Amino acid sequence: MDNPSPEFSDQFRAEFDQLLSWRRDVRTFKTDPLNQEIFECLLRETLTNSPSVGNSQPWRFVRISTPQTRQLIRNHVEFENKRSAQIYEGKTAEHYNRLKLHGLHTAPEQLAVFSAMNPNEGKGLGRQTMPQTPVWSTIMAIHTLWLKARALGIGLGWVSILQPQEMTAILDCPEDWQFIAYLCMGYPKEESQTPELVRENWQERLPMEKLILQK
Ligand SMILES: Cc1cc2nc3c(=O)[nH]c(=O)nc-3n(C[C@H](O)[C@H](O)[C@H](O)COP(=O)(O)O)c2cc1C
């Protein structure tokens, strides 16, 4: 029997709004290790409670812990970061090069996230017209993890400056898993309510009239 469904209080709603507004992408971490019991519980709870197409649970989280594998991934990110910088010129190139775009050197926990693209689970339900739905499901799980981590005081930084095929090769993962994200996690060194790319004058938040349209 399920428990009776809870009624969320005004106080909870206010605190949930605070959680959303303090979530932040984190790139600067303390090196203090995370309590393993808490971290494993965070992963388990997140993955149990996230939504997925056909309840297929296509997310596959690979914990990256050996120094050798971390070094390989750092080298790859640094190489790709230099390549990405080449699309900018002049002052924008200088600005890009000043941005800190990952916390791979310090984050005590690191996860490579993949999506199984054709899992047996869910029996194909909901995937026939939109084959990308496993990817979207995996992204929902990442967002759930992001929020729950922040509620525990743990920061998360999403790194996308990588080549998916290279990640599959480095980690020797099945070809039908699509690489989605590299996540750095740990206690943040600094906290802010304002996104770092806003603070660094790279990109402002957009006004609502650009985002919510009426037809
Ligand atoms: C799909 C995706 C990819 C991202 N890739 C990177 C990245 O490679 N490096 C980085 O520093 N931040 C990355 N971010 C974080 C964004 O820069 C960040 O979410 C955005 O600037 C807004 O800031 P906030 O998350 O603190 O609100 C990524 C976020 C998403 C959702």
PDB file of C-alpha atoms and ligand atoms in Angstrom:
ATOM      1  CA  MET A   1       0.000   0.000   0.000  1.00  0.00           C
ATOM      2  CA  ASP A   2       1.284   3.465  -0.891  1.00  0.00           C
ATOM      3  CA  ASN A   3       1.469   6.117   1.816  1.00  0.00           C
ATOM      4  CA  PRO A   4      -1.294   8.773   1.601  1.00  0.00           C
ATOM      5  CA  SER A   5      -0.206  11.454  -0.865  1.00  0.00           C
ATOM      6  CA  PRO A   6       1.400  14.411   0.946  1.00  0.00           C
ATOM      7  CA  GLU A   7       0.191  17.996   0.915  1.00  0.00           C
ATOM      8  CA  PHE A   8       3.082  20.328   0.268  1.00  0.00           C
ATOM      9  CA  SER A   9       3.135  23.379   2.525  1.00  0.00           C
ATOM     10  CA  ASP A  10       3.674  27.024   1.566  1.00  0.00           C
ATOM     11  CA  GLN A  11       7.008  26.776   3.360  1.00  0.00           C
ATOM     12  CA  PHE A  12       8.018  23.787   1.235  1.00  0.00           C
ATOM     13  CA  ARG A  13       6.978  25.628  -1.944  1.00  0.00           C
ATOM     14  CA  ALA A  14       9.057  28.662  -0.949  1.00  0.00           C
ATOM     15  CA  GLU A  15      12.054  26.437  -0.201  1.00  0.00           C
ATOM     16  CA  PHE A  16      11.591  24.585  -3.494  1.00  0.00           C
ATOM     17  CA  ASP A  17      11.690  27.943  -5.328  1.00  0.00           C
ATOM     18  CA  GLN A  18      14.908  28.704  -3.444  1.00  0.00           C
ATOM     19  CA  LEU A  19      16.334  25.348  -4.522  1.00  0.00           C
ATOM     20  CA  LEU A  20      15.570  26.163  -8.169  1.00  0.00           C
ATOM     21  CA  SER A  21      17.092  29.613  -7.938  1.00  0.00           C
ATOM     22  CA  TRP A  22      20.261  28.354  -6.193  1.00  0.00           C
ATOM     23  CA  ARG A  23      20.814  25.221  -8.328  1.00  0.00           C
ATOM     24  CA  ARG A  24      23.674  26.601 -10.494  1.00  0.00           C
ATOM     25  CA  ASP A  25      26.174  24.878 -12.726  1.00  0.00           C
ATOM     26  CA  VAL A  26      29.314  24.491 -10.599  1.00  0.00           C
ATOM     27  CA  ARG A  27      32.839  24.526 -12.022  1.00  0.00           C
ATOM     28  CA  THR A  28      34.935  25.149  -8.904  1.00  0.00           C
ATOM     29  CA  PHE A  29      34.894  22.411  -6.288  1.00  0.00           C
ATOM     30  CA  LYS A  30      36.439  21.740  -2.914  1.00  0.00           C
ATOM     31  CA  THR A  31      38.502  18.566  -3.095  1.00  0.00           C
ATOM     32  CA  ASP A  32      36.851  17.115   0.071  1.00  0.00           C
ATOM     33  CA  PRO A  33      35.481  13.651  -0.749  1.00  0.00           C
ATOM     34  CA  LEU A  34      31.725  13.134  -0.621  1.00  0.00           C
ATOM     35  CA  ASN A  35      30.329  10.738   1.954  1.00  0.00           C
ATOM     36  CA  GLN A  36      29.935   7.537  -0.092  1.00  0.00           C
ATOM     37  CA  GLU A  37      26.759   6.405   1.619  1.00  0.00           C
ATOM     38  CA  ILE A  38      25.092   9.767   0.950  1.00  0.00           C
ATOM     39  CA  PHE A  39      26.355   9.879  -2.643  1.00  0.00           C
ATOM     40  CA  GLU A  40      25.207   6.352  -3.467  1.00  0.00           C
ATOM     41  CA  CYS A  41      21.826   7.030  -1.874  1.00  0.00           C
ATOM     42  CA  LEU A  42      21.566  10.229  -3.958  1.00  0.00           C
ATOM     43  CA  LEU A  43      22.216   8.269  -7.165  1.00  0.00           C
ATOM     44  CA  ARG A  44      19.808   5.455  -6.230  1.00  0.00           C
ATOM     45  CA  GLU A  45      16.975   7.786  -5.215  1.00  0.00           C
ATOM     46  CA  THR A  46      17.397   9.965  -8.282  1.00  0.00           C
ATOM     47  CA  LEU A  47      17.372   7.069 -10.686  1.00  0.00           C
ATOM     48  CA  THR A  48      14.398   5.444  -8.956  1.00  0.00           C
ATOM     49  CA  ASN A  49      12.298   8.605  -9.119  1.00  0.00           C
ATOM     50  CA  SER A  50      13.046  10.004 -12.580  1.00  0.00           C
ATOM     51  CA  PRO A  51      10.538   9.835 -15.445  1.00  0.00           C
ATOM     52  CA  SER A  52      11.339   7.897 -18.635  1.00  0.00           C
ATOM     53  CA  VAL A  53       9.669   6.945 -21.883  1.00  0.00           C
ATOM     54  CA  GLY A  54       7.707   3.685 -21.393  1.00  0.00           C
ATOM     55  CA  ASN A  55       9.380   3.503 -17.931  1.00  0.00           C
ATOM     56  CA  SER A  56      12.398   2.226 -19.864  1.00  0.00           C
ATOM     57  CA  GLN A  57      14.954   3.812 -17.470  1.00  0.00           C
ATOM     58  CA  PRO A  58      17.544   4.115 -20.256  1.00  0.00           C
ATOM     59  CA  TRP A  59      20.085   6.107 -18.198  1.00  0.00           C
ATOM     60  CA  ARG A  60      23.460   4.486 -17.603  1.00  0.00           C
ATOM     61  CA  PHE A  61      25.734   6.333 -15.169  1.00  0.00           C
ATOM     62  CA  VAL A  62      29.410   5.332 -15.284  1.00  0.00           C
ATOM     63  CA  ARG A  63      31.370   6.374 -12.191  1.00  0.00           C
ATOM     64  CA  ILE A  64      34.850   7.512 -13.215  1.00  0.00           C
ATOM     65  CA  SER A  65      37.241   6.956 -10.352  1.00  0.00           C
ATOM     66  CA  THR A  66      40.643   5.703 -11.515  1.00  0.00           C
ATOM     67  CA  PRO A  67      43.329   8.403 -11.914  1.00  0.00           C
ATOM     68  CA  GLN A  68      44.278   6.959 -15.341  1.00  0.00           C
ATOM     69  CA  THR A  69      40.763   7.258 -16.775  1.00  0.00           C
ATOM     70  CA  ARG A  70      40.268  10.712 -15.251  1.00  0.00           C
ATOM     71  CA  GLN A  71      43.533  11.834 -16.844  1.00  0.00           C
ATOM     72  CA  LEU A  72      42.485  10.495 -20.273  1.00  0.00           C
ATOM     73  CA  ILE A  73      39.211  12.401 -20.038  1.00  0.00           C
ATOM     74  CA  ARG A  74      40.909  15.603 -18.837  1.00  0.00           C
ATOM     75  CA  ASN A  75      43.323  15.445 -21.784  1.00  0.00           C
ATOM     76  CA  HIS A  76      40.398  14.935 -24.150  1.00  0.00           C
ATOM     77  CA  VAL A  77      38.391  17.872 -22.692  1.00  0.00           C
ATOM     78  CA  GLU A  78      41.404  20.182 -22.817  1.00  0.00           C
ATOM     79  CA  PHE A  79      42.039  19.234 -26.463  1.00  0.00           C
ATOM     80  CA  GLU A  80      38.380  19.791 -27.418  1.00  0.00           C
ATOM     81  CA  ASN A  81      38.215  23.039 -25.444  1.00  0.00           C
ATOM     82  CA  LYS A  82      41.145  24.430 -27.468  1.00  0.00           C
ATOM     83  CA  ARG A  83      39.435  23.318 -30.681  1.00  0.00           C
ATOM     84  CA  SER A  84      36.115  24.920 -29.615  1.00  0.00           C
ATOM     85  CA  ALA A  85      37.937  28.197 -28.919  1.00  0.00           C
ATOM     86  CA  GLN A  86      38.909  28.389 -32.597  1.00  0.00           C
ATOM     87  CA  ILE A  87      35.398  29.377 -33.703  1.00  0.00           C
ATOM     88  CA  TYR A  88      35.835  32.723 -31.898  1.00  0.00           C
ATOM     89  CA  GLU A  89      37.945  35.679 -32.933  1.00  0.00           C
ATOM     90  CA  GLY A  90      39.460  38.743 -31.292  1.00  0.00           C
ATOM     91  CA  LYS A  91      37.933  39.878 -28.008  1.00  0.00           C
ATOM     92  CA  THR A  92      35.354  37.067 -27.983  1.00  0.00           C
ATOM     93  CA  ALA A  93      38.188  34.497 -28.261  1.00  0.00           C
ATOM     94  CA  GLU A  94      39.956  36.157 -25.311  1.00  0.00           C
ATOM     95  CA  HIS A  95      36.685  36.176 -23.380  1.00  0.00           C
ATOM     96  CA  TYR A  96      36.086  32.458 -24.147  1.00  0.00           C
ATOM     97  CA  ASN A  97      39.597  31.563 -23.023  1.00  0.00           C
ATOM     98  CA  ARG A  98      39.022  33.301 -19.678  1.00  0.00           C
ATOM     99  CA  LEU A  99      35.884  31.236 -18.923  1.00  0.00           C
ATOM    100  CA  LYS A 100      36.163  28.243 -16.625  1.00  0.00           C
ATOM    101  CA  LEU A 101      34.151  25.557 -18.346  1.00  0.00           C
ATOM    102  CA  HIS A 102      34.744  22.507 -16.180  1.00  0.00           C
ATOM    103  CA  GLY A 103      35.838  21.343 -12.754  1.00  0.00           C
ATOM    104  CA  LEU A 104      37.568  18.127 -13.830  1.00  0.00           C
ATOM    105  CA  HIS A 105      40.756  18.880 -11.904  1.00  0.00           C
ATOM    106  CA  THR A 106      39.086  19.061  -8.496  1.00  0.00           C
ATOM    107  CA  ALA A 107      35.632  17.425  -8.521  1.00  0.00           C
ATOM    108  CA  PRO A 108      35.806  14.412  -6.179  1.00  0.00           C
ATOM    109  CA  GLU A 109      33.017  12.575  -8.016  1.00  0.00           C
ATOM    110  CA  GLN A 110      32.751  12.326 -11.799  1.00  0.00           C
ATOM    111  CA  LEU A 111      30.111  10.568 -13.856  1.00  0.00           C
ATOM    112  CA  ALA A 112      29.860   9.852 -17.570  1.00  0.00           C
ATOM    113  CA  VAL A 113      26.199   9.580 -18.468  1.00  0.00           C
ATOM    114  CA  PHE A 114      24.984   7.513 -21.401  1.00  0.00           C
ATOM    115  CA  SER A 115      21.552   6.644 -22.713  1.00  0.00           C
ATOM    116  CA  ALA A 116      20.729   3.134 -23.938  1.00  0.00           C
ATOM    117  CA  MET A 117      19.032   3.948 -27.256  1.00  0.00           C
ATOM    118  CA  ASN A 118      17.116   0.723 -27.731  1.00  0.00           C
ATOM    119  CA  PRO A 119      16.546  -0.844 -24.315  1.00  0.00           C
ATOM    120  CA  ASN A 120      14.257  -3.884 -23.969  1.00  0.00           C
ATOM    121  CA  GLU A 121      12.723  -2.238 -20.909  1.00  0.00           C
ATOM    122  CA  GLY A 122       9.559  -0.358 -21.787  1.00  0.00           C
ATOM    123  CA  LYS A 123       8.961  -2.638 -24.806  1.00  0.00           C
ATOM    124  CA  GLY A 124       9.330   0.267 -27.226  1.00  0.00           C
ATOM    125  CA  LEU A 125       6.369   2.154 -25.766  1.00  0.00           C
ATOM    126  CA  GLY A 126       6.467   5.853 -26.750  1.00  0.00           C
ATOM    127  CA  ARG A 127       9.636   5.491 -28.806  1.00  0.00           C
ATOM    128  CA  GLN A 128       8.219   4.591 -32.235  1.00  0.00           C
ATOM    129  CA  THR A 129       7.611   8.119 -33.490  1.00  0.00           C
ATOM    130  CA  MET A 130      10.328   9.793 -31.425  1.00  0.00           C
ATOM    131  CA  PRO A 131      13.436   7.613 -31.232  1.00  0.00           C
ATOM    132  CA  GLN A 132      15.255  10.346 -29.261  1.00  0.00           C
ATOM    133  CA  THR A 133      12.972   9.916 -26.225  1.00  0.00           C
ATOM    134  CA  PRO A 134      15.532   7.741 -24.326  1.00  0.00           C
ATOM    135  CA  VAL A 135      17.931  10.712 -24.533  1.00  0.00           C
ATOM    136  CA  TRP A 136      15.314  13.072 -23.186  1.00  0.00           C
ATOM    137  CA  SER A 137      14.554  10.612 -20.370  1.00  0.00           C
ATOM    138  CA  THR A 138      18.235  10.500 -19.424  1.00  0.00           C
ATOM    139  CA  ILE A 139      18.380  14.294 -19.389  1.00  0.00           C
ATOM    140  CA  MET A 140      15.385  14.334 -17.023  1.00  0.00           C
ATOM    141  CA  ALA A 141      17.327  12.025 -14.673  1.00  0.00           C
ATOM    142  CA  ILE A 142      20.318  14.378 -14.785  1.00  0.00           C
ATOM    143  CA  HIS A 143      18.116  17.318 -13.883  1.00  0.00           C
ATOM    144  CA  THR A 144      16.553  15.397 -11.003  1.00  0.00           C
ATOM    145  CA  LEU A 145      20.063  14.526  -9.785  1.00  0.00           C
ATOM    146  CA  TRP A 146      21.121  18.181 -10.126  1.00  0.00           C
ATOM    147  CA  LEU A 147      18.279  19.401  -7.895  1.00  0.00           C
ATOM    148  CA  LYS A 148      18.539  16.656  -5.288  1.00  0.00           C
ATOM    149  CA  ALA A 149      22.320  17.110  -5.109  1.00  0.00           C
ATOM    150  CA  ARG A 150      21.903  20.850  -4.505  1.00  0.00           C
ATOM    151  CA  ALA A 151      19.395  20.116  -1.731  1.00  0.00           C
ATOM    152  CA  LEU A 152      22.209  18.120  -0.066  1.00  0.00           C
ATOM    153  CA  GLY A 153      24.696  20.990  -0.543  1.00  0.00           C
ATOM    154  CA  ILE A 154      26.447  19.107  -3.385  1.00  0.00           C
ATOM    155  CA  GLY A 155      27.218  21.017  -6.591  1.00  0.00           C
ATOM    156  CA  LEU A 156      27.029  19.606 -10.115  1.00  0.00           C
ATOM    157  CA  GLY A 157      28.751  20.869 -13.257  1.00  0.00           C
ATOM    158  CA  TRP A 158      27.711  19.636 -16.695  1.00  0.00           C
ATOM    159  CA  VAL A 159      30.552  19.289 -19.211  1.00  0.00           C
ATOM    160  CA  SER A 160      29.737  18.891 -22.897  1.00  0.00           C
ATOM    161  CA  ILE A 161      33.097  19.762 -24.468  1.00  0.00           C
ATOM    162  CA  LEU A 162      33.736  16.148 -25.497  1.00  0.00           C
ATOM    163  CA  GLN A 163      33.342  13.920 -28.534  1.00  0.00           C
ATOM    164  CA  PRO A 164      30.661  11.257 -27.892  1.00  0.00           C
ATOM    165  CA  GLN A 165      32.466   8.533 -29.905  1.00  0.00           C
ATOM    166  CA  GLU A 166      35.693   9.221 -28.045  1.00  0.00           C
ATOM    167  CA  MET A 167      33.905   8.811 -24.679  1.00  0.00           C
ATOM    168  CA  THR A 168      32.371   5.523 -25.815  1.00  0.00           C
ATOM    169  CA  ALA A 169      35.860   4.321 -26.832  1.00  0.00           C
ATOM    170  CA  ILE A 170      37.696   5.541 -23.698  1.00  0.00           C
ATOM    171  CA  LEU A 171      35.116   3.887 -21.442  1.00  0.00           C
ATOM    172  CA  ASP A 172      34.592   0.830 -23.636  1.00  0.00           C
ATOM    173  CA  CYS A 173      30.803   1.202 -23.571  1.00  0.00           C
ATOM    174  CA  PRO A 174      28.340  -0.517 -25.943  1.00  0.00           C
ATOM    175  CA  GLU A 175      27.902   1.168 -29.336  1.00  0.00           C
ATOM    176  CA  ASP A 176      24.144   1.520 -28.807  1.00  0.00           C
ATOM    177  CA  TRP A 177      24.648   3.709 -25.756  1.00  0.00           C
ATOM    178  CA  GLN A 178      24.637   7.393 -26.667  1.00  0.00           C
ATOM    179  CA  PHE A 179      26.958   9.617 -24.665  1.00  0.00           C
ATOM    180  CA  ILE A 180      24.944  12.438 -23.041  1.00  0.00           C
ATOM    181  CA  ALA A 181      27.008  14.289 -20.451  1.00  0.00           C
ATOM    182  CA  TYR A 182      30.030  14.339 -18.200  1.00  0.00           C
ATOM    183  CA  LEU A 183      29.107  15.440 -14.684  1.00  0.00           C
ATOM    184  CA  CYS A 184      31.506  16.805 -12.088  1.00  0.00           C
ATOM    185  CA  MET A 185      30.191  16.693  -8.529  1.00  0.00           C
ATOM    186  CA  GLY A 186      31.428  17.838  -5.138  1.00  0.00           C
ATOM    187  CA  TYR A 187      31.039  20.596  -2.576  1.00  0.00           C
ATOM    188  CA  PRO A 188      31.103  23.977  -4.359  1.00  0.00           C
ATOM    189  CA  LYS A 189      33.925  26.374  -3.560  1.00  0.00           C
ATOM    190  CA  GLU A 190      31.635  29.353  -4.126  1.00  0.00           C
ATOM    191  CA  GLU A 191      27.867  29.737  -4.360  1.00  0.00           C
ATOM    192  CA  SER A 192      25.783  32.277  -6.223  1.00  0.00           C
ATOM    193  CA  GLN A 193      22.204  32.858  -7.236  1.00  0.00           C
ATOM    194  CA  THR A 194      23.440  34.223 -10.568  1.00  0.00           C
ATOM    195  CA  PRO A 195      24.694  31.869 -13.302  1.00  0.00           C
ATOM    196  CA  GLU A 196      28.440  32.128 -13.855  1.00  0.00           C
ATOM    197  CA  LEU A 197      28.014  32.924 -17.563  1.00  0.00           C
ATOM    198  CA  VAL A 198      25.797  35.857 -16.584  1.00  0.00           C
ATOM    199  CA  ARG A 199      28.350  37.023 -13.991  1.00  0.00           C
ATOM    200  CA  GLU A 200      31.079  36.719 -16.634  1.00  0.00           C
ATOM    201  CA  ASN A 201      29.005  38.772 -19.145  1.00  0.00           C
ATOM    202  CA  TRP A 202      28.908  35.892 -21.649  1.00  0.00           C
ATOM    203  CA  GLN A 203      25.131  35.431 -21.880  1.00  0.00           C
ATOM    204  CA  GLU A 204      22.250  37.133 -20.034  1.00  0.00           C
ATOM    205  CA  ARG A 205      19.030  35.355 -19.079  1.00  0.00           C
ATOM    206  CA  LEU A 206      16.354  36.079 -21.734  1.00  0.00           C
ATOM    207  CA  PRO A 207      13.187  38.093 -21.065  1.00  0.00           C
ATOM    208  CA  MET A 208      10.030  35.953 -20.761  1.00  0.00           C
ATOM    209  CA  GLU A 209       8.378  37.453 -23.864  1.00  0.00           C
ATOM    210  CA  LYS A 210      11.056  35.748 -25.973  1.00  0.00           C
ATOM    211  CA  LEU A 211      10.416  32.397 -24.308  1.00  0.00           C
ATOM    212  CA  ILE A 212       6.649  32.147 -23.836  1.00  0.00           C
ATOM    213  CA  LEU A 213       4.716  32.715 -27.056  1.00  0.00           C
ATOM    214  CA  GLN A 214       1.007  32.939 -27.778  1.00  0.00           C
ATOM    215  CA  LYS A 215      -0.493  31.821 -31.105  1.00  0.00           C
TER     216      LYS A 215
HETATM  217  C1  LIG B   1      23.322  20.408 -22.137  1.00  0.00           C
HETATM  218  C2  LIG B   1      24.215  21.279 -21.290  1.00  0.00           C
HETATM  219  C3  LIG B   1      25.561  21.331 -21.565  1.00  0.00           C
HETATM  220  C4  LIG B   1      26.406  22.144 -20.794  1.00  0.00           C
HETATM  221  N1  LIG B   1      27.764  22.143 -21.036  1.00  0.00           N
HETATM  222  C5  LIG B   1      28.580  22.903 -20.261  1.00  0.00           C
HETATM  223  C6  LIG B   1      29.993  22.872 -20.440  1.00  0.00           C
HETATM  224  O1  LIG B   1      30.546  22.146 -21.254  1.00  0.00           O
HETATM  225  N2  LIG B   1      30.745  23.655 -19.646  1.00  0.00           N
HETATM  226  C7  LIG B   1      30.183  24.482 -18.707  1.00  0.00           C
HETATM  227  O2  LIG B   1      30.917  25.192 -18.010  1.00  0.00           O
HETATM  228  N3  LIG B   1      28.854  24.506 -18.493  1.00  0.00           N
HETATM  229  C8  LIG B   1      28.045  23.728 -19.246  1.00  0.00           C
HETATM  230  N4  LIG B   1      26.684  23.729 -19.007  1.00  0.00           N
HETATM  231  C9  LIG B   1      26.132  24.607 -17.944  1.00  0.00           C
HETATM  232  C10 LIG B   1      25.559  25.892 -18.538  1.00  0.00           C
HETATM  233  O3  LIG B   1      26.588  26.754 -18.915  1.00  0.00           O
HETATM  234  C11 LIG B   1      24.662  26.540 -17.481  1.00  0.00           C
HETATM  235  O4  LIG B   1      23.599  25.680 -17.195  1.00  0.00           O
HETATM  236  C12 LIG B   1      24.129  27.897 -17.935  1.00  0.00           C
HETATM  237  O5  LIG B   1      25.166  28.811 -18.123  1.00  0.00           O
HETATM  238  C13 LIG B   1      23.143  28.481 -16.917  1.00  0.00           C
HETATM  239  O6  LIG B   1      23.741  28.507 -15.645  1.00  0.00           O
HETATM  240  P1  LIG B   1      23.112  27.772 -14.392  1.00  0.00           P
HETATM  241  O7  LIG B   1      23.066  26.294 -14.718  1.00  0.00           O
HETATM  242  O8  LIG B   1      24.026  28.087 -13.255  1.00  0.00           O
HETATM  243  O9  LIG B   1      21.727  28.311 -14.225  1.00  0.00           O
HETATM  244  C14 LIG B   1      25.851  22.924 -19.751  1.00  0.00           C
HETATM  245  C15 LIG B   1      24.483  22.852 -19.469  1.00  0.00           C
HETATM  246  C16 LIG B   1      23.668  22.025 -20.217  1.00  0.00           C
HETATM  247  C17 LIG B   1      22.197  21.937 -19.867  1.00  0.00           C
END
